[in-house]
mmCIF file of C-alpha atoms in Angstrom:
data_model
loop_
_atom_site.group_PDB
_atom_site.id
_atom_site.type_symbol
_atom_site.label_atom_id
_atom_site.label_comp_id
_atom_site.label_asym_id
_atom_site.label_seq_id
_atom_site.Cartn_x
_atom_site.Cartn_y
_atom_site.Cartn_z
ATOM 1 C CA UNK J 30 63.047 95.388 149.101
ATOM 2 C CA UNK J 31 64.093 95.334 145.220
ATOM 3 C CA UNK J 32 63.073 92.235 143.532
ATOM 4 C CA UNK J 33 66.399 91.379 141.403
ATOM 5 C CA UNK J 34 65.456 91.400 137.879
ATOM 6 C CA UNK J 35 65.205 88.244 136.291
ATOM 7 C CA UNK J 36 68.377 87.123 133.852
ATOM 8 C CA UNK J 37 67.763 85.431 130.593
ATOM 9 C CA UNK J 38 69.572 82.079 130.821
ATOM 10 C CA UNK J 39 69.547 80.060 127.599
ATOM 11 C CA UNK J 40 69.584 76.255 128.185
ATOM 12 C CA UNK J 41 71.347 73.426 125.956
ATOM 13 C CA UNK J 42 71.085 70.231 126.386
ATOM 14 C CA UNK J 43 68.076 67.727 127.062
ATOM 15 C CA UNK J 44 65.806 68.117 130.073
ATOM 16 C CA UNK J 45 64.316 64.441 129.913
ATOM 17 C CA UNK J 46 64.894 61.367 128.057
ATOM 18 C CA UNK J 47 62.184 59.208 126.250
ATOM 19 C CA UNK J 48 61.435 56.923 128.666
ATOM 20 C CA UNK J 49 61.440 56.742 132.576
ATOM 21 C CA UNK J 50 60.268 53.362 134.570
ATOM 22 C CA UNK J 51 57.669 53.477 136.816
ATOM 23 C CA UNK J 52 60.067 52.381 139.437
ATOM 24 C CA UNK J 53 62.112 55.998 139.100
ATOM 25 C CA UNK J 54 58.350 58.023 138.078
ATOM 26 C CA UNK J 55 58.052 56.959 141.962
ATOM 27 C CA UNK J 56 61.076 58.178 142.711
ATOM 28 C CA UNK J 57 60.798 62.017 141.601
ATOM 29 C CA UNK J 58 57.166 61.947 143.051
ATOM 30 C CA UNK J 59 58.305 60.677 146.269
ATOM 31 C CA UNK J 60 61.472 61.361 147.074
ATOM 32 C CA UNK J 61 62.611 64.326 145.354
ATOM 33 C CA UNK J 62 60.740 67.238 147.133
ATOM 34 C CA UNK J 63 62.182 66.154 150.374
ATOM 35 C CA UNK J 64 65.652 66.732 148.747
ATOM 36 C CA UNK J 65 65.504 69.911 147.853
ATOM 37 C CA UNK J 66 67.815 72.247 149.515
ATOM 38 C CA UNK J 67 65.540 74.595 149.541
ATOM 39 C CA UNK J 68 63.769 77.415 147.491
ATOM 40 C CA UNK J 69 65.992 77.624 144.402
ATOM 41 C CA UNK J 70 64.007 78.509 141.159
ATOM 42 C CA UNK J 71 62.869 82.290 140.662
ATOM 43 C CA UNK J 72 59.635 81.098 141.144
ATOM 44 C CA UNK J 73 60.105 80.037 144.357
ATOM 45 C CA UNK J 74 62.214 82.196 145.419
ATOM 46 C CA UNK J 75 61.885 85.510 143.151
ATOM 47 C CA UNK J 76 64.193 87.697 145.704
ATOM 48 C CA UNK J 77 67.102 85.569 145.663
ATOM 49 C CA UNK J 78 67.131 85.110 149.436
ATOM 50 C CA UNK J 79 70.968 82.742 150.507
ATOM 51 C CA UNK J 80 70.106 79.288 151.374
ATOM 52 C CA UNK J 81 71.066 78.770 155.194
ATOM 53 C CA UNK J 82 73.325 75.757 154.275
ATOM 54 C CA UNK J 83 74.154 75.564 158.286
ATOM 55 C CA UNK J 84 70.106 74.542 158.621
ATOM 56 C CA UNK J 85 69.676 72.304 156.138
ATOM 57 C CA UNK J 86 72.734 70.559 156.345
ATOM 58 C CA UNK J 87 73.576 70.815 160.622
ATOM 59 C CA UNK J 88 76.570 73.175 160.425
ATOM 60 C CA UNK J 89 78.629 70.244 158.223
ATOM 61 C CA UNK J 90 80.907 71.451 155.566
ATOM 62 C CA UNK J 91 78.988 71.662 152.431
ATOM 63 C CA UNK J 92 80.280 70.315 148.625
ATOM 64 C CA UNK J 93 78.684 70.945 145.750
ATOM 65 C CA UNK J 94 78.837 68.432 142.412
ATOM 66 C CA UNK J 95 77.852 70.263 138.900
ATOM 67 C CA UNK J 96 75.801 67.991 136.637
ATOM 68 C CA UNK J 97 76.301 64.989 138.890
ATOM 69 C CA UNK J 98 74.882 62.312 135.923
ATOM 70 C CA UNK J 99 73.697 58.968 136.874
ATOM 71 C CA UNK J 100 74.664 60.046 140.472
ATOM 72 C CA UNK J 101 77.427 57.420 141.108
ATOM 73 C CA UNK J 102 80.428 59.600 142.326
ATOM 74 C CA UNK J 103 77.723 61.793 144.592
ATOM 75 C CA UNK J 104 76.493 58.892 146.298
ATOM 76 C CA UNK J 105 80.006 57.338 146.606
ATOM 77 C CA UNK J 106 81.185 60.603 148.231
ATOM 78 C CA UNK J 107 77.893 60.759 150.330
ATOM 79 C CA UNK J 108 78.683 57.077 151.559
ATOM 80 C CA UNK J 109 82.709 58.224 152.425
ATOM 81 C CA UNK J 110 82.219 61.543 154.089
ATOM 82 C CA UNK J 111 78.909 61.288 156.211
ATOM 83 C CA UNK J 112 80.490 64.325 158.404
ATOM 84 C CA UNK J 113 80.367 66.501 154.816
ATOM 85 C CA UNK J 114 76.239 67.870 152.926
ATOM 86 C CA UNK J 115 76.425 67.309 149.379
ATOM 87 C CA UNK J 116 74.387 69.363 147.067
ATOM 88 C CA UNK J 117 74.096 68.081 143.344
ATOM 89 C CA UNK J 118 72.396 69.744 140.293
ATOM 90 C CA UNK J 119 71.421 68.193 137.105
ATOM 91 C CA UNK J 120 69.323 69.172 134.566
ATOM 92 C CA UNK J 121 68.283 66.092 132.739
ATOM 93 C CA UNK J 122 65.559 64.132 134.899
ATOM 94 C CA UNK J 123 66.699 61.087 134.150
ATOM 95 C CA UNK J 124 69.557 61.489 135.641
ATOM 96 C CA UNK J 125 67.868 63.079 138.779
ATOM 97 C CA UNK J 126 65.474 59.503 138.886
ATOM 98 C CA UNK J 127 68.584 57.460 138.310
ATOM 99 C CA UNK J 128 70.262 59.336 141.364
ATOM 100 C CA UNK J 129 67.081 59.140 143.413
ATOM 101 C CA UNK J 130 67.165 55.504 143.408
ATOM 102 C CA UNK J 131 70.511 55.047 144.518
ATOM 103 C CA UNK J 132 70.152 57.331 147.517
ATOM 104 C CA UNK J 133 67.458 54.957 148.445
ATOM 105 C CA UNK J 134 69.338 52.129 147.872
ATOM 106 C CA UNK J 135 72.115 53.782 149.843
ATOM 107 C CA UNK J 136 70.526 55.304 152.437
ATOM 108 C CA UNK J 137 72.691 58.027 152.895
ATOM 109 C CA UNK J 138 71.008 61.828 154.087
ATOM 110 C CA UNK J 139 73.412 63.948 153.712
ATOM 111 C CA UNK J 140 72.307 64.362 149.978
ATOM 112 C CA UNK J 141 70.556 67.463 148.583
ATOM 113 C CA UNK J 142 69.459 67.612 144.767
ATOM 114 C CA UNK J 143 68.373 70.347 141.992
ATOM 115 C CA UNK J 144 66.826 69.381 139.384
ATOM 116 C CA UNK J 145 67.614 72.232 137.384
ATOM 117 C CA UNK J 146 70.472 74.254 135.938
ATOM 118 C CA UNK J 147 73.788 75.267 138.474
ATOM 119 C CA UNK J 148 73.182 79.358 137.671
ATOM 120 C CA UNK J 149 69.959 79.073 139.638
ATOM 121 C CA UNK J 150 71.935 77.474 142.313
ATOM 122 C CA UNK J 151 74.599 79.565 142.336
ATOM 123 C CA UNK J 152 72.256 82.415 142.799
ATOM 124 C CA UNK J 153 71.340 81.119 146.243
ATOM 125 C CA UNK J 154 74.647 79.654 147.556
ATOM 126 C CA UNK J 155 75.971 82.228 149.887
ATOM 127 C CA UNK J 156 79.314 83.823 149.299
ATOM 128 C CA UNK J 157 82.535 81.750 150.485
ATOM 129 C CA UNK J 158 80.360 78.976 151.331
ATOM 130 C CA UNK J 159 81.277 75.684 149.630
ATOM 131 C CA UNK J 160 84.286 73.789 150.792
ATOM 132 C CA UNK J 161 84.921 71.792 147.450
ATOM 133 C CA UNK J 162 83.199 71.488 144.156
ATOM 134 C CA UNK J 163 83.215 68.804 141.406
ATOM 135 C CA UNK J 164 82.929 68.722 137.539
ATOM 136 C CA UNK J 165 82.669 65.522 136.245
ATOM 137 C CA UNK J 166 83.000 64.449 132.604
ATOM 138 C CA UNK J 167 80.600 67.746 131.701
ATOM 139 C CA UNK J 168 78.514 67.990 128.349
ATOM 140 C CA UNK J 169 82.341 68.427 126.081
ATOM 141 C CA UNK J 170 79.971 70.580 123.395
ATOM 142 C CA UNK J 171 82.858 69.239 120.712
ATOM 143 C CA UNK J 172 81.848 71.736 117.813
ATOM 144 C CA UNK J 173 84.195 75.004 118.006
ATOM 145 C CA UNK J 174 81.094 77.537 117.961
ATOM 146 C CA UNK J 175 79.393 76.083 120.272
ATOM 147 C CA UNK J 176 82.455 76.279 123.125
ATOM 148 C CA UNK J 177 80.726 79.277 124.666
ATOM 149 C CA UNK J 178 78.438 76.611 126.072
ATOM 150 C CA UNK J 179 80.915 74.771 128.318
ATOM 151 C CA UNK J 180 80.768 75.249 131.694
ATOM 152 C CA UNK J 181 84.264 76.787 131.912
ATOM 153 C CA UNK J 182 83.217 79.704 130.729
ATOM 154 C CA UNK J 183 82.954 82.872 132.824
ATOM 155 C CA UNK J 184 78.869 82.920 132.951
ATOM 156 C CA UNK J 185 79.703 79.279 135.259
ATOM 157 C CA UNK J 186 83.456 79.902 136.985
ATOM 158 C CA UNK J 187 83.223 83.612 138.054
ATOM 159 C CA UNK J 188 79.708 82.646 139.957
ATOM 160 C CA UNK J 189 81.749 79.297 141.291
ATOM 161 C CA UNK J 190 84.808 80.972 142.499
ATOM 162 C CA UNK J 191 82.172 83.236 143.952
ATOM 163 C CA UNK J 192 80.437 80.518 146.424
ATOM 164 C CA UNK J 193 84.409 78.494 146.882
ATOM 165 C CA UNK J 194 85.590 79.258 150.056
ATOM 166 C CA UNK J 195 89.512 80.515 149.824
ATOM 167 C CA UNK J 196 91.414 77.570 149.506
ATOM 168 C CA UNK J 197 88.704 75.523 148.459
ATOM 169 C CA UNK J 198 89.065 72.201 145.673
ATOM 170 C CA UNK J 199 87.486 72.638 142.182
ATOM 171 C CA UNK J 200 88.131 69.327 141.024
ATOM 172 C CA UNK J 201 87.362 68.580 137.139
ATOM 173 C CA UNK J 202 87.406 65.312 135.130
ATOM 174 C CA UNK J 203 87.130 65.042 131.636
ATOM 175 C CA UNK J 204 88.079 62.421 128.084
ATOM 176 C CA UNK J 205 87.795 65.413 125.556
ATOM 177 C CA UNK J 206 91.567 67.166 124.922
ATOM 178 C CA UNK J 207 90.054 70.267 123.994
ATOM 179 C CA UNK J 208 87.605 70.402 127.435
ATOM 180 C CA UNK J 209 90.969 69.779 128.782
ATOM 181 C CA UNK J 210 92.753 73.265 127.053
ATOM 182 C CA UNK J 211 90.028 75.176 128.087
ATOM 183 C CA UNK J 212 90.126 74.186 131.497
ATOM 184 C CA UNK J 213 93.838 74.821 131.798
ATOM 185 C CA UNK J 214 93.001 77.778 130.571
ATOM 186 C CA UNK J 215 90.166 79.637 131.986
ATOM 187 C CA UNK J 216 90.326 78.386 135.139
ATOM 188 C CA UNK J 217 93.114 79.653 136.647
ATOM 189 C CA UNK J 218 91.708 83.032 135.137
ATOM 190 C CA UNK J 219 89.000 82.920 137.501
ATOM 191 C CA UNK J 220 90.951 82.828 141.352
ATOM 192 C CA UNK J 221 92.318 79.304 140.675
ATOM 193 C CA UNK J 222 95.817 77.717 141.128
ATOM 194 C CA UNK J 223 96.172 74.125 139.347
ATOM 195 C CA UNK J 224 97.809 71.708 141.823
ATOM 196 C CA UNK J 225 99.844 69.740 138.954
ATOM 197 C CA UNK J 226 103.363 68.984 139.840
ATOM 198 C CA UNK J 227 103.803 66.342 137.665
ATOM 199 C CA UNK J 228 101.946 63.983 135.118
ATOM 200 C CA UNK J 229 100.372 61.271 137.562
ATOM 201 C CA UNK J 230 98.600 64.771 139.056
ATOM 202 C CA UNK J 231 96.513 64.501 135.885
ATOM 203 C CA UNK J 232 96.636 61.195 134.679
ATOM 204 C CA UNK J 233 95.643 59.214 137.740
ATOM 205 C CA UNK J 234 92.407 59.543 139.331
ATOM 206 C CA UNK J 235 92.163 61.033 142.853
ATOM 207 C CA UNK J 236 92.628 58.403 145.811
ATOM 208 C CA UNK J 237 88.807 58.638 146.736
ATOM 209 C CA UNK J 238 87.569 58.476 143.362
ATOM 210 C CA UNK J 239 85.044 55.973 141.423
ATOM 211 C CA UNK J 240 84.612 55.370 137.941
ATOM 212 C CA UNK J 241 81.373 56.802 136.241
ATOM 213 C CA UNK J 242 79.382 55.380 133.644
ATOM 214 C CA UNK J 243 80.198 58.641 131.752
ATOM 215 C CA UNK J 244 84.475 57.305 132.215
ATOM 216 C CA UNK J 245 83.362 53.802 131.516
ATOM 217 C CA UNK J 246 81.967 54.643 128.155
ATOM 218 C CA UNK J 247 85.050 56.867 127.146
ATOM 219 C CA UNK J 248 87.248 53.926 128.120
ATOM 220 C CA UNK J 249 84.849 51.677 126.282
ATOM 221 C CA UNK J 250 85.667 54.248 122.985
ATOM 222 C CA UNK J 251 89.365 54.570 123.664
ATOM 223 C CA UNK J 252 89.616 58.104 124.901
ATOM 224 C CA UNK J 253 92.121 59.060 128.266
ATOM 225 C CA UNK J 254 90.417 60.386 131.041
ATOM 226 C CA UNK J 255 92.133 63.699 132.969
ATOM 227 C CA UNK J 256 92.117 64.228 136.432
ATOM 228 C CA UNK J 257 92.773 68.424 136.979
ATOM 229 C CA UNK J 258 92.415 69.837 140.710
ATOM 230 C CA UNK J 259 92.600 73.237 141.502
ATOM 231 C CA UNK J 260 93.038 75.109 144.408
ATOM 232 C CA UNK J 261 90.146 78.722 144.979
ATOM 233 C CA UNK J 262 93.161 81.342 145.634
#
């Protein structure tokens, strides 16, 4: 069997934070193992081999939330569809500790987390395999040259629409106008219809939704959040 060879993946963004408290130090040493969906890092898993998503999550529909933050909306959508796995990756520890605590707190199991970045997942996820994906309030990467970084770029949505079942929901929320152009404008690019009919479609949050700390802090600043759903053709 031929090893694929390894792709160079440059990273933005922070990895950790100053300061975690010993309360969420526990957490990633206890708790986070246990979480894992499974071998996902090249180390781990140099050949690439699928996750079985029907093994580690019972044959239940699967989701999948891209840099899930402080964990708030996974948890929240854990809590409301205990028939559904959720898989979440995030990059930035603290984040991962911050969602670690409120699993416990919540008690919910069908959670499973990567710590790491959502190209290493996506390498695993099987083809047609997710039933609905979510982008909330991602890293807006403001300054013009460094747009190439945003997640709706090819490098993220070809490998997404790759691992969205047909029919599937891609639903992305966002404060930042310009994350907003780009969105309208390379997703649909990539296999996806936008569900808009009319201006509530974007400007009120979906019926299930919850308010982030992320949303709270753009309200706090004065900037509109956008709601944009799309469907995986």
């Amino acid at each position: 069997m031929t090893t694929p060879d390894r792709p160079h993946r440059n990273f933005y963004g922070r990895r950790r934070g100053k300061h975690l408290r010993e309360s969420q130090e526990a957490y990633l040493e206890q708790d986070l193992a246990a979480l894992s969906p499974g071998p996902v890092d090249w180390d781990a898993n140099p050949d690439r081999t699928p996750l079985d998503l029907a093994a580690i999550f019972d044959g239940r529909e699967v989701w999948l939330e891209v840099g899930f933050g402080g964990g708030e909306h996974m948890v929240h959508q854990a809590e409301r569809n205990p028939g559904v796995g959720i898989i979440g990756c995030e990059p930035y520890i603290n984040g991962v500790a911050m969602l670690l605590g409120k699993i416990r707190r919540a008690g919910v199991t069908n959670l499973r987390v990567h710590p790491g970045d959502a190209r290493d997942l996506f390498d695993v996820l099987p083809d047609a395999s997710i039933g609905k994906a979510f982008l909330l309030y991602p890293d807006p990467w403001p300054k013009k040259k460094h747009h190439r970084r945003r997640f709706v770029t090819s490098e993220h949505l070809d490998p997404l629409a790759r691992v969205l079942k047909p029919g599937a929901e891609f639903r992305v929320a966002t404060d930042i106008p310009d994350y907003v152009r780009q969105t309208l404008e390379e997703v649909p690019r990539h296999g996806f219809d936008w569900l808009a009919e009319g201006p509530s479609d974007w400007r009120e949050p979906w019926e299930d939704w919850i308010s982030t700390r992320y949303e709270q802090k753009a309200l706090r600043e004065g900037r509109v959040p956008h709601y944009l759903t799309f469907r995986r053709r």
